[in-house]
Short mmCIF file of C-alpha atoms and ligand atoms in Angstrom, two decimals:
data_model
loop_
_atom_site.label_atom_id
_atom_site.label_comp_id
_atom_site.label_asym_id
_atom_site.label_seq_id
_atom_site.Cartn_x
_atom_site.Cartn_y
_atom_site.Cartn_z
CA UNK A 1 -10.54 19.63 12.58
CA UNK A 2 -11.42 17.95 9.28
CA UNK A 3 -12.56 13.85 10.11
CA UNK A 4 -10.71 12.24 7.56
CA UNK A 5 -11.96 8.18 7.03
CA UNK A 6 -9.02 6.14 6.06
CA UNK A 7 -9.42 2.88 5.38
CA UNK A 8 -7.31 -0.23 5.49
CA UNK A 9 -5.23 2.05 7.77
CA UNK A 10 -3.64 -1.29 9.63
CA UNK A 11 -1.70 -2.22 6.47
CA UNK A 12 1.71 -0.87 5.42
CA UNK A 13 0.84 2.28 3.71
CA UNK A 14 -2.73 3.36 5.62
CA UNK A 15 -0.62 2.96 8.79
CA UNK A 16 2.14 4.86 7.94
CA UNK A 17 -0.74 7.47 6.18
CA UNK A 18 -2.09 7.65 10.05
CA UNK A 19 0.65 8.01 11.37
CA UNK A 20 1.96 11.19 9.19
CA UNK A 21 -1.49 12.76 9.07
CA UNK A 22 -1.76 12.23 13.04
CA UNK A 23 1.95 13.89 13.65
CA UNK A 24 0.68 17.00 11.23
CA UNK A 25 -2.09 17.34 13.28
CA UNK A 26 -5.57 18.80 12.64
CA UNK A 27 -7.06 16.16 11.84
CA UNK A 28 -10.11 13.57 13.39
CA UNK A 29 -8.83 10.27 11.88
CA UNK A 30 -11.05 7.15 11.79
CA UNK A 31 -9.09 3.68 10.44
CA UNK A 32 -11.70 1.36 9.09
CA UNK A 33 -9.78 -2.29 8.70
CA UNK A 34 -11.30 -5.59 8.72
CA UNK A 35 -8.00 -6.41 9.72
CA UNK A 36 -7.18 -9.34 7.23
CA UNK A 37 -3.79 -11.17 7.88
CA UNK A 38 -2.10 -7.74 6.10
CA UNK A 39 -4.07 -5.86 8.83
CA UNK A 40 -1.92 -5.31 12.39
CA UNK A 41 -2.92 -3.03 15.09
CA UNK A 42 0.60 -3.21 16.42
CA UNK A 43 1.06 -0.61 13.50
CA UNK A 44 -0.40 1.96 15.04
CA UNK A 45 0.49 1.20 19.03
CA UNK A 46 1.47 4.69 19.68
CA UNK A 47 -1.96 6.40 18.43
CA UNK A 48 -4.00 4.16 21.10
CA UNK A 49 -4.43 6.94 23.44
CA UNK A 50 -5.05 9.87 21.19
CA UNK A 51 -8.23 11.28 21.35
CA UNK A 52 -8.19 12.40 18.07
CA UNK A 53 -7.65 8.99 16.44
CA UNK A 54 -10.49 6.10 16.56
CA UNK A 55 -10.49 2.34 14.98
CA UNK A 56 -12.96 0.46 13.95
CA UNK A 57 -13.00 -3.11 12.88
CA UNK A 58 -15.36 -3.41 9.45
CA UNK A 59 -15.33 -4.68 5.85
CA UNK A 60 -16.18 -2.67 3.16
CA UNK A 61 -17.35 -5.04 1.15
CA UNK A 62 -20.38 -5.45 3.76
CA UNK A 63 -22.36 -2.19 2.84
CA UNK A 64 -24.53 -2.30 6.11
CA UNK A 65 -21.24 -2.12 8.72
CA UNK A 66 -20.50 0.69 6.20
CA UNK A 67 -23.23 2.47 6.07
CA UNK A 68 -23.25 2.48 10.56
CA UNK A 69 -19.62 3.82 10.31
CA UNK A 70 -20.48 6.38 7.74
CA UNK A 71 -23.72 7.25 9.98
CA UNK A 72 -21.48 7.42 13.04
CA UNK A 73 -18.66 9.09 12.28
CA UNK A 74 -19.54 11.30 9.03
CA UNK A 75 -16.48 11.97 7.42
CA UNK A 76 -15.69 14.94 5.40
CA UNK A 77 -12.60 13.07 3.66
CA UNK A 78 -12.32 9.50 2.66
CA UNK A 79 -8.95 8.17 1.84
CA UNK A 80 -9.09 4.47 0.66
CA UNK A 81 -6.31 2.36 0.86
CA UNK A 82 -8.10 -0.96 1.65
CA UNK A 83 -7.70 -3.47 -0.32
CA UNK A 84 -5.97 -7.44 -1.31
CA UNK A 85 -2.54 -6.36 -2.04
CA UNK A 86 -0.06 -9.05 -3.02
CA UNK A 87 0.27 -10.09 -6.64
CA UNK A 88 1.16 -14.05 -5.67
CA UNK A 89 -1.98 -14.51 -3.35
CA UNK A 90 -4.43 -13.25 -6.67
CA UNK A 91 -2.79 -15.59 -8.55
CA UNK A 92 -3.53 -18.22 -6.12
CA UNK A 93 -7.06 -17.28 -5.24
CA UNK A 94 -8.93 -13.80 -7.25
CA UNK A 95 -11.68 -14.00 -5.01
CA UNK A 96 -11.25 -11.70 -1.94
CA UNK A 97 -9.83 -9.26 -4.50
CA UNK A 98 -12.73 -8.83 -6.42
CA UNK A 99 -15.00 -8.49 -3.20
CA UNK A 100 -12.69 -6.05 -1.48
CA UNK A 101 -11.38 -4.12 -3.92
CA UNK A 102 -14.14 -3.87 -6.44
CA UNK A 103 -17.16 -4.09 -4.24
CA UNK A 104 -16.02 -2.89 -1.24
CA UNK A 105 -14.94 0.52 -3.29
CA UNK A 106 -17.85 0.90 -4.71
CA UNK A 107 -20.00 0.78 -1.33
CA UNK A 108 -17.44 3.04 0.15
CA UNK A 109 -18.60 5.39 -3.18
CA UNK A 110 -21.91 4.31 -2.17
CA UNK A 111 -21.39 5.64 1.45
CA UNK A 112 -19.58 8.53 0.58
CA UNK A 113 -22.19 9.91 -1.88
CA UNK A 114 -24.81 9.11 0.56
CA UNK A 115 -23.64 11.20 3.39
CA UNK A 116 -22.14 13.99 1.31
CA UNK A 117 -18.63 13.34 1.68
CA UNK A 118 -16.55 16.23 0.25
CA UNK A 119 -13.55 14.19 -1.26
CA UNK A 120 -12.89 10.66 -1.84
CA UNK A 121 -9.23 9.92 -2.22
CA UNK A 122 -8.37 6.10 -4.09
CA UNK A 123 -5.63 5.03 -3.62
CA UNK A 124 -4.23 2.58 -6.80
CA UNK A 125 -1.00 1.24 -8.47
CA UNK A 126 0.47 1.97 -11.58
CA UNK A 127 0.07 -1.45 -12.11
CA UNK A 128 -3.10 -0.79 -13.35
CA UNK A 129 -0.79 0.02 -16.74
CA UNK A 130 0.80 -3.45 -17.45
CA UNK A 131 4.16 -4.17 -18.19
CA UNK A 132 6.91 -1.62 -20.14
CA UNK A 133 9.60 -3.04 -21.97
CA UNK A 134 13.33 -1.77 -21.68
CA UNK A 135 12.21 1.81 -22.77
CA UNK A 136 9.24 4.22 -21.99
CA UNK A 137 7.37 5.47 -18.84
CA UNK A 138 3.74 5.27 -17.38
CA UNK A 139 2.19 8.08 -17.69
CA UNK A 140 -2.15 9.23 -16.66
CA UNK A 141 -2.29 8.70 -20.46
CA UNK A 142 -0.71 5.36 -20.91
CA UNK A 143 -3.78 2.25 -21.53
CA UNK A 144 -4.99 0.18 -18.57
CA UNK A 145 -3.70 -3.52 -19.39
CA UNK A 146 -3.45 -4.86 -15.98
CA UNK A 147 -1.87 -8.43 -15.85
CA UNK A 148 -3.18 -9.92 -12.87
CA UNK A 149 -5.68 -10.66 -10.94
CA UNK A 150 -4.19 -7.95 -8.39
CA UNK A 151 -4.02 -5.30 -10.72
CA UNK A 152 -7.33 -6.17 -12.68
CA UNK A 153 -9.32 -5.89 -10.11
CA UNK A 154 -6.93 -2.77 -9.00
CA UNK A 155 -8.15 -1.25 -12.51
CA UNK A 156 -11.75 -2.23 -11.63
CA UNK A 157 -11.65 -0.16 -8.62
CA UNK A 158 -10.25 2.83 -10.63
CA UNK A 159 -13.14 2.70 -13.01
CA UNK A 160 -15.86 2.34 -10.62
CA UNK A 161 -14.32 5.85 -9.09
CA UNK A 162 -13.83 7.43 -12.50
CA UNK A 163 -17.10 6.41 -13.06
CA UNK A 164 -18.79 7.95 -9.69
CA UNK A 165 -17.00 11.05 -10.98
CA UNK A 166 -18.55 11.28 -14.21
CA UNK A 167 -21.46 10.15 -13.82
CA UNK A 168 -22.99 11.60 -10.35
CA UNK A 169 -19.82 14.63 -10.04
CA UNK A 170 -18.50 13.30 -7.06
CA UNK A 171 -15.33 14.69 -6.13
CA UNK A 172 -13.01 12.12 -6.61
CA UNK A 173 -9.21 12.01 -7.34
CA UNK A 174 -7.18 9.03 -7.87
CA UNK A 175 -2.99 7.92 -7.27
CA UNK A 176 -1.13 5.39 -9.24
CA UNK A 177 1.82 4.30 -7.31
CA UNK A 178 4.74 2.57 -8.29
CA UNK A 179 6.69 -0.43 -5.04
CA UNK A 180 6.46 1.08 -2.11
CA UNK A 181 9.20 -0.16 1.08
CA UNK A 182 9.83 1.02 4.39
CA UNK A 183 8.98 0.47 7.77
CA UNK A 184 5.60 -1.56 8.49
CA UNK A 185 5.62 -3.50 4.86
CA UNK A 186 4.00 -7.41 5.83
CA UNK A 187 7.25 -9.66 4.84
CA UNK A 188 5.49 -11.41 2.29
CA UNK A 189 6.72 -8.74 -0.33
CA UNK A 190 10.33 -8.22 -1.56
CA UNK A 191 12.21 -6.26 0.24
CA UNK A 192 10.71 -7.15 4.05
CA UNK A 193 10.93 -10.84 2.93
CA UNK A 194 14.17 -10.82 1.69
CA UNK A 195 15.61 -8.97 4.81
CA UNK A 196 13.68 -11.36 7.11
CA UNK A 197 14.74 -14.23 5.49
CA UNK A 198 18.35 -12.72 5.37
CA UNK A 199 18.68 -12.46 9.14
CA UNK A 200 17.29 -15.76 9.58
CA UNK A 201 19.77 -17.71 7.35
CA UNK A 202 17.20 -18.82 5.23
CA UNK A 203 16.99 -18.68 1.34
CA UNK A 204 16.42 -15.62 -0.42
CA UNK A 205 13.97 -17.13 -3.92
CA UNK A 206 14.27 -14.65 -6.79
CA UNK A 207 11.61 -15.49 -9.38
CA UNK A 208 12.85 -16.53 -12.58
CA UNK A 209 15.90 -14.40 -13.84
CA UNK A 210 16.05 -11.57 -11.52
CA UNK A 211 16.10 -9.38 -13.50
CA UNK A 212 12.43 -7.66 -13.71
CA UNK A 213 12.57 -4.01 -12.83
CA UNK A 214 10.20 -2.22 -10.24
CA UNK A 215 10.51 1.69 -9.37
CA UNK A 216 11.22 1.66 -5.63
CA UNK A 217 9.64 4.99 -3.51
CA UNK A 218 9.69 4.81 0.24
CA UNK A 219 6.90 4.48 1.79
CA UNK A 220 6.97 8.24 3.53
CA UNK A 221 7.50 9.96 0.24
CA UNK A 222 4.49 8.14 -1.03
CA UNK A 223 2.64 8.99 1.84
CA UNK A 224 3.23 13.09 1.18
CA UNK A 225 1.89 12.25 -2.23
CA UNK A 226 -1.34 11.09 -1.04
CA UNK A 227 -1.84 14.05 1.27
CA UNK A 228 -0.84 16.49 -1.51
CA UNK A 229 -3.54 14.82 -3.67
CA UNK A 230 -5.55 14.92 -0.64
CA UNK A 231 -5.33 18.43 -0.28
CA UNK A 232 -4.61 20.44 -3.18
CA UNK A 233 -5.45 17.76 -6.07
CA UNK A 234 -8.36 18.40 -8.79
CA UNK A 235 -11.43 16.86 -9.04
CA UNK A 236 -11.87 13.88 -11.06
CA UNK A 237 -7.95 14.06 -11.70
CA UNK A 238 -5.57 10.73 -12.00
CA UNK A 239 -2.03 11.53 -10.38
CA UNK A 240 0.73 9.33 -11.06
CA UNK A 241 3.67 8.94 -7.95
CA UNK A 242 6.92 7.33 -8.54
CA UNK A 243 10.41 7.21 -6.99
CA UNK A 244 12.32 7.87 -9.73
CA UNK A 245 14.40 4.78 -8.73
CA UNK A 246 14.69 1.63 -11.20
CA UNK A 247 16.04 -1.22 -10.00
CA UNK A 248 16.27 -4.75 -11.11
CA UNK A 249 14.84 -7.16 -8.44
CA UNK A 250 18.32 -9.01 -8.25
CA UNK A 251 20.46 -5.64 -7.49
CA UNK A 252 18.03 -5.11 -4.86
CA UNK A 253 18.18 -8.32 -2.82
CA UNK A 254 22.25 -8.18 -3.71
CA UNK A 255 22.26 -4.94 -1.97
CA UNK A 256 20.22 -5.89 0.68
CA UNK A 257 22.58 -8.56 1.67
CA UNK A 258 25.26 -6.45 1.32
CA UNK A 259 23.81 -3.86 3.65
CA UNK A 260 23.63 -6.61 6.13
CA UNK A 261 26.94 -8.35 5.61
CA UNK A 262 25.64 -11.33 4.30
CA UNK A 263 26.57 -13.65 1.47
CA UNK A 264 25.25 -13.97 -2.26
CA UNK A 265 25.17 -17.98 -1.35
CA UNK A 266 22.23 -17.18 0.34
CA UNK A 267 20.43 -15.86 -2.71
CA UNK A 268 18.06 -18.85 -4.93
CA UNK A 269 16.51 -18.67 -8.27
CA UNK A 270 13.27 -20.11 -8.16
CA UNK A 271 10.38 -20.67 -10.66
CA UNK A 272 8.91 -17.22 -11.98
CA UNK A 273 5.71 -15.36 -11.22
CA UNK A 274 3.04 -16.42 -13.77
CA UNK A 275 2.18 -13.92 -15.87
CA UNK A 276 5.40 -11.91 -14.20
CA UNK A 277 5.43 -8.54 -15.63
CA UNK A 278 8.79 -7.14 -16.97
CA UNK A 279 8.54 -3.56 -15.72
CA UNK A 280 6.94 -1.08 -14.20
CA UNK A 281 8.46 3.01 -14.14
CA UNK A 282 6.81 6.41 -13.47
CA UNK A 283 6.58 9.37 -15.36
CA UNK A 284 5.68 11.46 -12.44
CA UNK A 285 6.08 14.97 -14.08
CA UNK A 286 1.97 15.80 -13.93
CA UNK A 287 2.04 16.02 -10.05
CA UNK A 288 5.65 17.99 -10.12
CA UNK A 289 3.91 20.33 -12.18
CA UNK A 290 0.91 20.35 -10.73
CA UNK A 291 0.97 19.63 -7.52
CA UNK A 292 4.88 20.67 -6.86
CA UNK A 293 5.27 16.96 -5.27
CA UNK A 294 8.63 15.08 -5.72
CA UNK A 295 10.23 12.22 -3.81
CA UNK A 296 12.91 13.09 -0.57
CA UNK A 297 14.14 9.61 -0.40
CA UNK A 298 16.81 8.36 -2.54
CA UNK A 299 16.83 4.31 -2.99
CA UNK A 300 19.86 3.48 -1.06
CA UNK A 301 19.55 5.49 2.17
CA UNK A 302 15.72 4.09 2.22
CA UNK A 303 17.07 0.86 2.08
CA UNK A 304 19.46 1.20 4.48
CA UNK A 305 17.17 2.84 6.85
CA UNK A 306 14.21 0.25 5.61
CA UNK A 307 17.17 -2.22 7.04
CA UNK A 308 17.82 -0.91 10.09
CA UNK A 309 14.30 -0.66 10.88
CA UNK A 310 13.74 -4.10 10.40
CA UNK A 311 16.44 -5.12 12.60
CA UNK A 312 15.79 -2.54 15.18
CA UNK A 313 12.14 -4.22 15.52
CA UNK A 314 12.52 -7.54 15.29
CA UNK A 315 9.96 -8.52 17.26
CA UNK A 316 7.21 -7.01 15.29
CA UNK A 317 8.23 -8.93 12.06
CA UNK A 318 9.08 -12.05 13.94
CA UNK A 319 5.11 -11.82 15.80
CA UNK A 320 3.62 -11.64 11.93
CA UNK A 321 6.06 -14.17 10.94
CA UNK A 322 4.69 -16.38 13.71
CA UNK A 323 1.34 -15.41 13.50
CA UNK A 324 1.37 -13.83 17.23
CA UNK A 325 0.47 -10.63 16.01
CA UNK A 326 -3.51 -11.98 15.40
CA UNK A 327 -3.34 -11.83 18.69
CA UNK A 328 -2.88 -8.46 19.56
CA UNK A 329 -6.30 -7.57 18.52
CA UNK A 330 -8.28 -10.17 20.76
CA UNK A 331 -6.40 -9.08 24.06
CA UNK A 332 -7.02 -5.38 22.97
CA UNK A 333 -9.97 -5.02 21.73
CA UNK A 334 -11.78 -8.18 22.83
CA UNK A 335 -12.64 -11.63 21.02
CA UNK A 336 -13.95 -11.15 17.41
P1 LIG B 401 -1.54 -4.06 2.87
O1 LIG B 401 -1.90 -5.40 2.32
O2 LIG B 401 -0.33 -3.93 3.73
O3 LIG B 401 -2.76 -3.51 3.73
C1 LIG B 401 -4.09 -3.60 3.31
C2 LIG B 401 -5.00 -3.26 4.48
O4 LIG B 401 -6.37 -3.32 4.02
C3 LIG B 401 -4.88 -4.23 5.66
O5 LIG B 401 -4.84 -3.51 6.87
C4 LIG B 401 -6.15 -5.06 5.57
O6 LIG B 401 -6.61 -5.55 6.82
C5 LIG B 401 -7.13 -4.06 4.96
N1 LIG B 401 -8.24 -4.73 4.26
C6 LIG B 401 -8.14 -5.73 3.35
N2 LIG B 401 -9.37 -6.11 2.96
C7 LIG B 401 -10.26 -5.32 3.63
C8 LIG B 401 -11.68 -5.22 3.65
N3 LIG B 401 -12.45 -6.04 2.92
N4 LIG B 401 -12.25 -4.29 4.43
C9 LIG B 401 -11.48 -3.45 5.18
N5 LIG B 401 -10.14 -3.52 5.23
C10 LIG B 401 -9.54 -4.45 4.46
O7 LIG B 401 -1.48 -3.10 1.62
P2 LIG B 401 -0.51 -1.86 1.32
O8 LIG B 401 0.74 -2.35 0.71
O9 LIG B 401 -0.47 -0.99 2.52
O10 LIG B 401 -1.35 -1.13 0.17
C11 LIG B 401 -2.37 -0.17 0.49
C12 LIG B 401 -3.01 0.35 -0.78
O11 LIG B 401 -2.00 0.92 -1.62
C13 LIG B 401 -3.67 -0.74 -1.63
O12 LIG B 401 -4.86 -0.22 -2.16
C14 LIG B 401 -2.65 -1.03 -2.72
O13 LIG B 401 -3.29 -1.47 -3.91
C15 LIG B 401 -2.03 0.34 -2.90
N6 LIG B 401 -0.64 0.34 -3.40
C16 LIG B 401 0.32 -0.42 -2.79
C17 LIG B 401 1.63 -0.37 -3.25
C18 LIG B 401 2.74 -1.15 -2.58
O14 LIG B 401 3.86 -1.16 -3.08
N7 LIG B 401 2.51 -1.79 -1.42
C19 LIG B 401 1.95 0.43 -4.36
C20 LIG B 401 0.93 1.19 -4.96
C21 LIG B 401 -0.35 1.14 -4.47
P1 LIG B 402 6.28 -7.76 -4.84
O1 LIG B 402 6.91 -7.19 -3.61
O2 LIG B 402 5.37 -8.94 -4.69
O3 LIG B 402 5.56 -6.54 -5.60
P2 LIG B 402 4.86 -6.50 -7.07
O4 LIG B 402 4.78 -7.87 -7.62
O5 LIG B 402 3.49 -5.97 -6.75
O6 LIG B 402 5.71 -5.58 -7.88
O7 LIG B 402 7.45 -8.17 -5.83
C1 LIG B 402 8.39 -7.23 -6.32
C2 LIG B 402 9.24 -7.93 -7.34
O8 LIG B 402 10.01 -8.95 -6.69
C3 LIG B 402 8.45 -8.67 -8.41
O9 LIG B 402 9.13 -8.54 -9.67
C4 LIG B 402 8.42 -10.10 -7.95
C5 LIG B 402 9.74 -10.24 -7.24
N1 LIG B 402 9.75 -11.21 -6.11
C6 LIG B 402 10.75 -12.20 -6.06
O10 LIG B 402 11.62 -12.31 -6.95
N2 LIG B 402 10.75 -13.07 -5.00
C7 LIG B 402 9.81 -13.00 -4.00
O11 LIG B 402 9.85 -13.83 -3.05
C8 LIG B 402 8.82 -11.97 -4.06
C9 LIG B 402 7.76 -11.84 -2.99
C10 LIG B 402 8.84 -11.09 -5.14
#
């Protein structure tokens, strides 16, 4: 049994993470998750019961919690997924995204130095790399010229970890993912928002021309990624993990209402993103090689299953949509 830490493990990707990792088996799994408004315990429902599985509720920005889980549970693996996630919120307000993901990864390097743990696993974006034009790829070699508050802080993170490796030789390695969907994803992003607001006859607002291009891997394929990195990746190494599948943001949402049957009328262009970046695309041949890692999912079954999850669980989108779902955690786990 290796005790694997995961944190943020109540978002869209940690949860899904927990899940896989759970259903492979072998594994003690503690999710540390302050559980933010991207944080939902309904996530991970069917894990309540398994002994091998824990939660606890922390921040990892607050080094002494830390330091008591660390102390606690002593992991051997920490795989950190934690973090502000959504590009729009940064714009409005950078300061919870330099506490959690800046500070709160380095006390988790902090922690995991202090009580010797054998690999620490970041988890990052490849938006860490800025914006491509029409042409050209991200590769581990491209420049860091993050673009937003999101991603700058995103590239903080990364340094702080490259810089634990260097520095003290702590086993570290780090991914750079491109847009993750599937099931789980908080509908504030594209692809859950646009299907909520689909089935709800509301307006579907594409910023600016619609035509910025994001490299779509489902969230599963992602997930396989992380565990190959996990598992088989070398110290101190930067992996790169794409989906191989471009698509311009207004293709997607067309689609999207075309999987559903509904009409284009619905769709509304609306005032762009500042500081909108153009696109992002993966050259993910170092982990092929490496690691022999390549995305199952093709884009348009993914969608289509993303789709039918989303209509097949309603009621978990419509509780976060409400705001119903903060309650999950009182009833369960008592008041806060
Ligand atoms: P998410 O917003 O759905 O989930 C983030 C989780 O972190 C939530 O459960 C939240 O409660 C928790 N969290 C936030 N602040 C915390 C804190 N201070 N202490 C403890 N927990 C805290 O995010 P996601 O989309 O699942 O992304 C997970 C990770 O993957 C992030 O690091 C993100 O940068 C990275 N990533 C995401 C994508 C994507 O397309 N969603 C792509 C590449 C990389
Ligand atoms: P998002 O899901 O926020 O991911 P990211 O900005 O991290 O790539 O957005 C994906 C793309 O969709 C991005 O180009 C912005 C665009 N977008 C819209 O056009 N309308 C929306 O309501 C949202 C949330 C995003």
């Amino acid at each position: 049994m290796t005790k694997i830490l995961i944190t943020g493990g109540a978002g869209f990707i940690g949860s899904n993470f927990v899940r896989m990792l759970s259903a492979k088996g072998g594994h003690e799994l503690l999710n540390l998750d302050a559980l933010t408004y991207a944080g939902n315990l309904e996530n991970l429902t069917e894990l309540e019961a398994d002994p091998d599985y824990h939660f606890v509720r922390a921040d990892i920005s607050k080094r002494k919690a830390v330091e008591g889980v660390f102390a606690d549970f002593r992991p051997e693996v920490v795989v950190h997924f934690a973090a502000e996630s959504h590009v729009d919120r940064s714009v409005l307000d950078a300061t919870a995204f330099v506490t959690t993901n800046v500070l709160g990864t380095q006390v988790l390097l902090d922690m995991s130095r202090q009580y010797d743990v054998a690999r620490f696993v970041h988890v990052s974006t490849d938006e860490v790399y800025g914006s491509l034009g029409p042409t050209g790829l991200f590769t581990e070699e491209s420049p860091l010229q993050p673009n937003s508050p999101y991603s700058a802080s995103k590239t903080g993170s990364d340094l702080l970890v490259r810089a634990a490796h260097h520095t003290h030789g702590f086993d570290t390695v780090i991914t750079r993912c491109s847009n993750n969907y599937g099931p789980y994803q908080f509908p504030e992003k594209l692809i859950p928002l646009m299907i909520a607001n689909a089935l709800e006859d509301k307006s579907l607002p594409v910023y600016g021309d619609g035509k910025n291009v994001r490299d779509w891997i489902y969230v599963e394929d992602h997930c396989e990624a992380i565990a190959r990195v996990m598992t088989n990746g070398k110290a101190g190494e930067v992996y790169n993990i794409g989906g191989n599948e471009e698509r311009e943001n207004i293709w997607v949402v067309k689609k999207i209402l075309e999987i559903l049957g509904k009409s284009e009328e619905q769709i509304e262009y609306v005032k762009d993103r500042p500081g909108h970046d153009r696109r992002y695309a993966i050259d993910g041949t170092k982990i092929a090689n490496e690691l022999g890692w390549t995305p199952k999912h093709d884009f348009e079954s993914g969608l289509k299953a993303t789709v039918e999850w989303y209509l097949a669980n309603r009621e978990w989108w419509e509780r976060v949509r409400s705001g119903e779902y903060r309650e999950y955690y009182e009833e369960n786990y008592g008041a806060r």
